[in-house]
């Protein structure tokens, strides 16, 4: 439910992501190049084959984020927080899992149990409550709860994935293209000449 299968390793694919939120909506084309859950690149373009908007390069417990429009960079250790998506700091290895239809969290030591209403549920390492629905051995939906109410929920409709956040009035919708073999190995992240440290790195 949260771990990526081995056949996803050393692949690359295009993810078409549409977002809607207060005062903003649009489409990004993400290129996910995945060596392993802790070694990958995500590059975002505003248009298919257009100029890149940002690039995230993760290598084990460190990551480099490049804002290619502002020529700014941010460095992260262990986790990254995406301000538009209220899931808290995301450990690096769960971000590709989220894009590929897995739960972006792991159970605490008590593991996963069936809740009183028949759903699968668990508490993550931060004590947050999650529930999930499985259909035919495949994850169909999950919900992150806050103070007894759904805060973020995700669902699958065929090959289209949806993520919504109530308070933020946010909805994401994305579809992944077929995986292809990773063309080349991932290079060592480097800050391009002329880039400066970002002032809003979380």
PDB file of C-alpha atoms in Angstrom:
ATOM      1  CA  UNK A   1       0.000   0.000   0.000  1.00  0.00           C
ATOM      2  CA  UNK A   2       2.930   2.352   0.606  1.00  0.00           C
ATOM      3  CA  UNK A   3       5.977   0.554  -0.763  1.00  0.00           C
ATOM      4  CA  UNK A   4       6.812   0.729  -4.454  1.00  0.00           C
ATOM      5  CA  UNK A   5       7.309  -2.632  -6.185  1.00  0.00           C
ATOM      6  CA  UNK A   6      10.731  -3.446  -7.549  1.00  0.00           C
ATOM      7  CA  UNK A   7       9.522  -3.234 -11.160  1.00  0.00           C
ATOM      8  CA  UNK A   8       9.021   0.530 -10.697  1.00  0.00           C
ATOM      9  CA  UNK A   9      12.737   1.019 -10.025  1.00  0.00           C
ATOM     10  CA  UNK A  10      15.003   2.411 -12.747  1.00  0.00           C
ATOM     11  CA  UNK A  11      12.078   3.762 -14.754  1.00  0.00           C
ATOM     12  CA  UNK A  12      10.982   7.142 -16.032  1.00  0.00           C
ATOM     13  CA  UNK A  13       7.522   8.403 -16.912  1.00  0.00           C
ATOM     14  CA  UNK A  14       5.456  11.479 -17.651  1.00  0.00           C
ATOM     15  CA  UNK A  15       2.798  12.526 -15.136  1.00  0.00           C
ATOM     16  CA  UNK A  16       0.173  15.035 -16.282  1.00  0.00           C
ATOM     17  CA  UNK A  17      -1.067  16.890 -13.186  1.00  0.00           C
ATOM     18  CA  UNK A  18      -3.959  19.362 -13.080  1.00  0.00           C
ATOM     19  CA  UNK A  19      -4.470  21.480  -9.959  1.00  0.00           C
ATOM     20  CA  UNK A  20      -7.334  23.665  -8.790  1.00  0.00           C
ATOM     21  CA  UNK A  21      -7.197  25.916  -5.750  1.00  0.00           C
ATOM     22  CA  UNK A  22      -8.133  29.355  -4.443  1.00  0.00           C
ATOM     23  CA  UNK A  23      -7.180  31.846  -7.146  1.00  0.00           C
ATOM     24  CA  UNK A  24      -5.056  29.390  -9.070  1.00  0.00           C
ATOM     25  CA  UNK A  25      -5.438  26.477 -11.435  1.00  0.00           C
ATOM     26  CA  UNK A  26      -3.411  24.972 -14.207  1.00  0.00           C
ATOM     27  CA  UNK A  27      -1.529  21.959 -15.498  1.00  0.00           C
ATOM     28  CA  UNK A  28       2.003  20.738 -14.936  1.00  0.00           C
ATOM     29  CA  UNK A  29       3.839  18.013 -16.793  1.00  0.00           C
ATOM     30  CA  UNK A  30       6.060  16.112 -14.365  1.00  0.00           C
ATOM     31  CA  UNK A  31       8.873  13.866 -15.474  1.00  0.00           C
ATOM     32  CA  UNK A  32       9.656  11.318 -12.765  1.00  0.00           C
ATOM     33  CA  UNK A  33      13.014   9.602 -13.119  1.00  0.00           C
ATOM     34  CA  UNK A  34      13.212   6.926 -10.453  1.00  0.00           C
ATOM     35  CA  UNK A  35      16.295   4.915  -9.532  1.00  0.00           C
ATOM     36  CA  UNK A  36      14.929   3.948  -6.114  1.00  0.00           C
ATOM     37  CA  UNK A  37      12.493   5.432  -3.549  1.00  0.00           C
ATOM     38  CA  UNK A  38      15.339   7.535  -2.139  1.00  0.00           C
ATOM     39  CA  UNK A  39      17.090   8.419  -5.414  1.00  0.00           C
ATOM     40  CA  UNK A  40      15.013  10.201  -8.023  1.00  0.00           C
ATOM     41  CA  UNK A  41      14.417  13.421  -9.963  1.00  0.00           C
ATOM     42  CA  UNK A  42      11.132  15.227 -10.561  1.00  0.00           C
ATOM     43  CA  UNK A  43      11.129  17.906 -13.239  1.00  0.00           C
ATOM     44  CA  UNK A  44       8.058  20.076 -13.838  1.00  0.00           C
ATOM     45  CA  UNK A  45       7.182  21.814 -17.093  1.00  0.00           C
ATOM     46  CA  UNK A  46       4.306  24.234 -17.640  1.00  0.00           C
ATOM     47  CA  UNK A  47       3.785  22.838 -21.143  1.00  0.00           C
ATOM     48  CA  UNK A  48       4.565  19.520 -22.717  1.00  0.00           C
ATOM     49  CA  UNK A  49       8.180  19.756 -23.903  1.00  0.00           C
ATOM     50  CA  UNK A  50       8.171  23.354 -22.653  1.00  0.00           C
ATOM     51  CA  UNK A  51      10.542  25.233 -20.386  1.00  0.00           C
ATOM     52  CA  UNK A  52      11.078  23.681 -16.963  1.00  0.00           C
ATOM     53  CA  UNK A  53       9.442  25.307 -13.934  1.00  0.00           C
ATOM     54  CA  UNK A  54      11.244  23.457 -11.152  1.00  0.00           C
ATOM     55  CA  UNK A  55      13.434  20.459 -10.516  1.00  0.00           C
ATOM     56  CA  UNK A  56      13.669  18.305  -7.373  1.00  0.00           C
ATOM     57  CA  UNK A  57      16.670  15.992  -7.039  1.00  0.00           C
ATOM     58  CA  UNK A  58      16.690  13.523  -4.142  1.00  0.00           C
ATOM     59  CA  UNK A  59      19.730  11.512  -3.172  1.00  0.00           C
ATOM     60  CA  UNK A  60      19.217   9.400  -0.058  1.00  0.00           C
ATOM     61  CA  UNK A  61      18.664  11.732   2.921  1.00  0.00           C
ATOM     62  CA  UNK A  62      19.293  15.013   1.073  1.00  0.00           C
ATOM     63  CA  UNK A  63      17.450  16.894  -1.644  1.00  0.00           C
ATOM     64  CA  UNK A  64      18.050  19.934  -3.814  1.00  0.00           C
ATOM     65  CA  UNK A  65      15.098  21.942  -5.135  1.00  0.00           C
ATOM     66  CA  UNK A  66      15.662  24.369  -8.008  1.00  0.00           C
ATOM     67  CA  UNK A  67      13.115  27.089  -8.777  1.00  0.00           C
ATOM     68  CA  UNK A  68      13.994  27.570 -12.429  1.00  0.00           C
ATOM     69  CA  UNK A  69      11.792  30.648 -12.826  1.00  0.00           C
ATOM     70  CA  UNK A  70      13.278  32.588  -9.921  1.00  0.00           C
ATOM     71  CA  UNK A  71      16.794  31.115 -10.168  1.00  0.00           C
ATOM     72  CA  UNK A  72      16.625  30.091  -6.509  1.00  0.00           C
ATOM     73  CA  UNK A  73      17.539  26.881  -4.719  1.00  0.00           C
ATOM     74  CA  UNK A  74      16.587  25.158  -1.488  1.00  0.00           C
ATOM     75  CA  UNK A  75      18.245  22.264   0.307  1.00  0.00           C
ATOM     76  CA  UNK A  76      16.316  19.741   2.396  1.00  0.00           C
ATOM     77  CA  UNK A  77      17.281  16.982   4.797  1.00  0.00           C
ATOM     78  CA  UNK A  78      15.182  13.847   5.356  1.00  0.00           C
ATOM     79  CA  UNK A  79      11.830  15.363   4.281  1.00  0.00           C
ATOM     80  CA  UNK A  80      10.238  18.069   2.187  1.00  0.00           C
ATOM     81  CA  UNK A  81       7.063  20.060   2.844  1.00  0.00           C
ATOM     82  CA  UNK A  82       4.886  21.040  -0.110  1.00  0.00           C
ATOM     83  CA  UNK A  83       2.982  24.092   1.073  1.00  0.00           C
ATOM     84  CA  UNK A  84       0.054  23.587  -1.311  1.00  0.00           C
ATOM     85  CA  UNK A  85      -0.579  20.006  -0.123  1.00  0.00           C
ATOM     86  CA  UNK A  86      -1.398  19.726   3.609  1.00  0.00           C
ATOM     87  CA  UNK A  87       0.288  16.391   4.294  1.00  0.00           C
ATOM     88  CA  UNK A  88       3.012  17.785   6.539  1.00  0.00           C
ATOM     89  CA  UNK A  89       6.696  17.118   5.913  1.00  0.00           C
ATOM     90  CA  UNK A  90       6.956  14.194   3.499  1.00  0.00           C
ATOM     91  CA  UNK A  91       9.897  11.833   3.887  1.00  0.00           C
ATOM     92  CA  UNK A  92      11.667  11.757   0.550  1.00  0.00           C
ATOM     93  CA  UNK A  93      10.795   8.146  -0.202  1.00  0.00           C
ATOM     94  CA  UNK A  94       7.015   8.629   0.016  1.00  0.00           C
ATOM     95  CA  UNK A  95       6.773  11.383  -2.621  1.00  0.00           C
ATOM     96  CA  UNK A  96       7.183   9.059  -5.644  1.00  0.00           C
ATOM     97  CA  UNK A  97       4.908   6.585  -3.866  1.00  0.00           C
ATOM     98  CA  UNK A  98       2.194   9.266  -3.698  1.00  0.00           C
ATOM     99  CA  UNK A  99       2.558  10.067  -7.408  1.00  0.00           C
ATOM    100  CA  UNK A 100       2.292   6.376  -8.270  1.00  0.00           C
ATOM    101  CA  UNK A 101      -0.836   5.685  -6.229  1.00  0.00           C
ATOM    102  CA  UNK A 102       0.429   4.637  -2.809  1.00  0.00           C
ATOM    103  CA  UNK A 103      -0.278   6.020   0.668  1.00  0.00           C
ATOM    104  CA  UNK A 104       2.203   8.797   1.598  1.00  0.00           C
ATOM    105  CA  UNK A 105       2.682   7.501   5.148  1.00  0.00           C
ATOM    106  CA  UNK A 106       3.700   4.385   7.040  1.00  0.00           C
ATOM    107  CA  UNK A 107       2.070   2.772  10.072  1.00  0.00           C
ATOM    108  CA  UNK A 108       3.560   3.119  13.518  1.00  0.00           C
ATOM    109  CA  UNK A 109       4.752   0.078  15.430  1.00  0.00           C
ATOM    110  CA  UNK A 110       1.170  -1.192  15.928  1.00  0.00           C
ATOM    111  CA  UNK A 111       0.675  -1.677  12.184  1.00  0.00           C
ATOM    112  CA  UNK A 112      -2.601  -1.719  10.258  1.00  0.00           C
ATOM    113  CA  UNK A 113      -5.939  -2.815  11.715  1.00  0.00           C
ATOM    114  CA  UNK A 114      -9.578  -2.958  10.636  1.00  0.00           C
ATOM    115  CA  UNK A 115     -11.579  -0.101  12.155  1.00  0.00           C
ATOM    116  CA  UNK A 116     -15.058  -0.370  13.619  1.00  0.00           C
ATOM    117  CA  UNK A 117     -16.705   0.578  10.310  1.00  0.00           C
ATOM    118  CA  UNK A 118     -14.883  -2.081   8.299  1.00  0.00           C
ATOM    119  CA  UNK A 119     -12.221   0.169   6.806  1.00  0.00           C
ATOM    120  CA  UNK A 120      -8.541  -0.535   7.065  1.00  0.00           C
ATOM    121  CA  UNK A 121      -6.894   2.036   9.298  1.00  0.00           C
ATOM    122  CA  UNK A 122      -3.667   2.935  11.044  1.00  0.00           C
ATOM    123  CA  UNK A 123      -1.803   5.628  12.926  1.00  0.00           C
ATOM    124  CA  UNK A 124       1.386   6.911  11.349  1.00  0.00           C
ATOM    125  CA  UNK A 125       4.618   7.708  13.163  1.00  0.00           C
ATOM    126  CA  UNK A 126       3.321  11.213  13.947  1.00  0.00           C
ATOM    127  CA  UNK A 127       0.129   9.805  15.499  1.00  0.00           C
ATOM    128  CA  UNK A 128      -2.145  10.888  12.639  1.00  0.00           C
ATOM    129  CA  UNK A 129      -5.105   8.689  11.722  1.00  0.00           C
ATOM    130  CA  UNK A 130      -5.456   7.235   8.206  1.00  0.00           C
ATOM    131  CA  UNK A 131      -8.129   4.984   6.706  1.00  0.00           C
ATOM    132  CA  UNK A 132      -8.030   3.180   3.394  1.00  0.00           C
ATOM    133  CA  UNK A 133     -10.205   1.114   1.083  1.00  0.00           C
ATOM    134  CA  UNK A 134      -8.867  -1.779  -0.938  1.00  0.00           C
ATOM    135  CA  UNK A 135     -10.656  -3.220  -3.956  1.00  0.00           C
ATOM    136  CA  UNK A 136      -9.479  -6.331  -5.732  1.00  0.00           C
ATOM    137  CA  UNK A 137      -6.094  -6.191  -4.027  1.00  0.00           C
ATOM    138  CA  UNK A 138      -5.534  -2.617  -5.190  1.00  0.00           C
ATOM    139  CA  UNK A 139      -5.662   0.608  -3.208  1.00  0.00           C
ATOM    140  CA  UNK A 140      -8.896   2.426  -4.139  1.00  0.00           C
ATOM    141  CA  UNK A 141      -8.906   5.365  -1.704  1.00  0.00           C
ATOM    142  CA  UNK A 142      -7.421   6.749   1.486  1.00  0.00           C
ATOM    143  CA  UNK A 143      -8.282   9.504   3.945  1.00  0.00           C
ATOM    144  CA  UNK A 144      -6.162  11.494   6.390  1.00  0.00           C
ATOM    145  CA  UNK A 145      -8.236  12.588   9.379  1.00  0.00           C
ATOM    146  CA  UNK A 146      -7.903  15.701  11.529  1.00  0.00           C
ATOM    147  CA  UNK A 147      -9.914  16.229  14.706  1.00  0.00           C
ATOM    148  CA  UNK A 148     -12.411  13.572  13.646  1.00  0.00           C
ATOM    149  CA  UNK A 149     -13.043  14.966  10.154  1.00  0.00           C
ATOM    150  CA  UNK A 150     -11.546  14.163   6.745  1.00  0.00           C
ATOM    151  CA  UNK A 151      -8.706  16.609   6.062  1.00  0.00           C
ATOM    152  CA  UNK A 152      -7.175  15.119   2.906  1.00  0.00           C
ATOM    153  CA  UNK A 153      -8.558  12.345   0.780  1.00  0.00           C
ATOM    154  CA  UNK A 154      -7.345  10.477  -2.276  1.00  0.00           C
ATOM    155  CA  UNK A 155      -9.155   8.213  -4.714  1.00  0.00           C
ATOM    156  CA  UNK A 156      -8.641   6.336  -7.947  1.00  0.00           C
ATOM    157  CA  UNK A 157     -10.972   6.342 -10.941  1.00  0.00           C
ATOM    158  CA  UNK A 158      -9.466   4.003 -13.500  1.00  0.00           C
ATOM    159  CA  UNK A 159      -6.014   5.378 -14.234  1.00  0.00           C
ATOM    160  CA  UNK A 160      -6.845   8.900 -12.987  1.00  0.00           C
ATOM    161  CA  UNK A 161      -5.856   9.778  -9.412  1.00  0.00           C
ATOM    162  CA  UNK A 162      -7.476  12.505  -7.307  1.00  0.00           C
ATOM    163  CA  UNK A 163      -6.357  14.279  -4.138  1.00  0.00           C
ATOM    164  CA  UNK A 164      -8.524  16.833  -2.320  1.00  0.00           C
ATOM    165  CA  UNK A 165      -7.988  18.953   0.787  1.00  0.00           C
ATOM    166  CA  UNK A 166     -11.027  20.451   2.483  1.00  0.00           C
ATOM    167  CA  UNK A 167      -9.639  23.481   4.306  1.00  0.00           C
ATOM    168  CA  UNK A 168      -7.346  24.471   1.444  1.00  0.00           C
ATOM    169  CA  UNK A 169     -10.123  24.009  -1.167  1.00  0.00           C
ATOM    170  CA  UNK A 170      -7.546  22.153  -3.224  1.00  0.00           C
ATOM    171  CA  UNK A 171      -7.977  19.415  -5.779  1.00  0.00           C
ATOM    172  CA  UNK A 172      -5.236  17.659  -7.714  1.00  0.00           C
ATOM    173  CA  UNK A 173      -5.896  15.285 -10.572  1.00  0.00           C
ATOM    174  CA  UNK A 174      -3.178  13.344 -12.343  1.00  0.00           C
ATOM    175  CA  UNK A 175      -2.532  10.529 -14.740  1.00  0.00           C
ATOM    176  CA  UNK A 176       0.772   8.703 -15.189  1.00  0.00           C
ATOM    177  CA  UNK A 177       2.094   7.612 -18.540  1.00  0.00           C
ATOM    178  CA  UNK A 178       3.512   4.157 -19.122  1.00  0.00           C
ATOM    179  CA  UNK A 179       6.909   3.598 -17.516  1.00  0.00           C
ATOM    180  CA  UNK A 180       9.989   3.382 -19.680  1.00  0.00           C
ATOM    181  CA  UNK A 181      13.478   2.166 -18.760  1.00  0.00           C
ATOM    182  CA  UNK A 182      15.535   4.929 -17.185  1.00  0.00           C
ATOM    183  CA  UNK A 183      17.580   6.262 -20.070  1.00  0.00           C
ATOM    184  CA  UNK A 184      20.677   7.225 -18.067  1.00  0.00           C
ATOM    185  CA  UNK A 185      21.830   7.204 -14.468  1.00  0.00           C
ATOM    186  CA  UNK A 186      20.986  10.205 -12.316  1.00  0.00           C
ATOM    187  CA  UNK A 187      23.753  12.761 -12.043  1.00  0.00           C
ATOM    188  CA  UNK A 188      24.970  14.372  -8.830  1.00  0.00           C
ATOM    189  CA  UNK A 189      22.750  17.375  -7.956  1.00  0.00           C
ATOM    190  CA  UNK A 190      24.448  20.710  -8.521  1.00  0.00           C
ATOM    191  CA  UNK A 191      23.400  24.331  -8.119  1.00  0.00           C
ATOM    192  CA  UNK A 192      23.477  26.135 -11.481  1.00  0.00           C
ATOM    193  CA  UNK A 193      25.631  29.208 -11.804  1.00  0.00           C
ATOM    194  CA  UNK A 194      23.777  32.391 -10.850  1.00  0.00           C
ATOM    195  CA  UNK A 195      21.257  30.714  -8.523  1.00  0.00           C
ATOM    196  CA  UNK A 196      20.802  32.117  -5.008  1.00  0.00           C
ATOM    197  CA  UNK A 197      19.438  30.577  -1.813  1.00  0.00           C
ATOM    198  CA  UNK A 198      15.653  30.798  -1.631  1.00  0.00           C
ATOM    199  CA  UNK A 199      13.956  32.778   1.120  1.00  0.00           C
ATOM    200  CA  UNK A 200      10.948  30.428   1.408  1.00  0.00           C
ATOM    201  CA  UNK A 201      12.406  26.963   1.797  1.00  0.00           C
ATOM    202  CA  UNK A 202      10.023  25.770   4.525  1.00  0.00           C
TER     203      UNK A 202
END
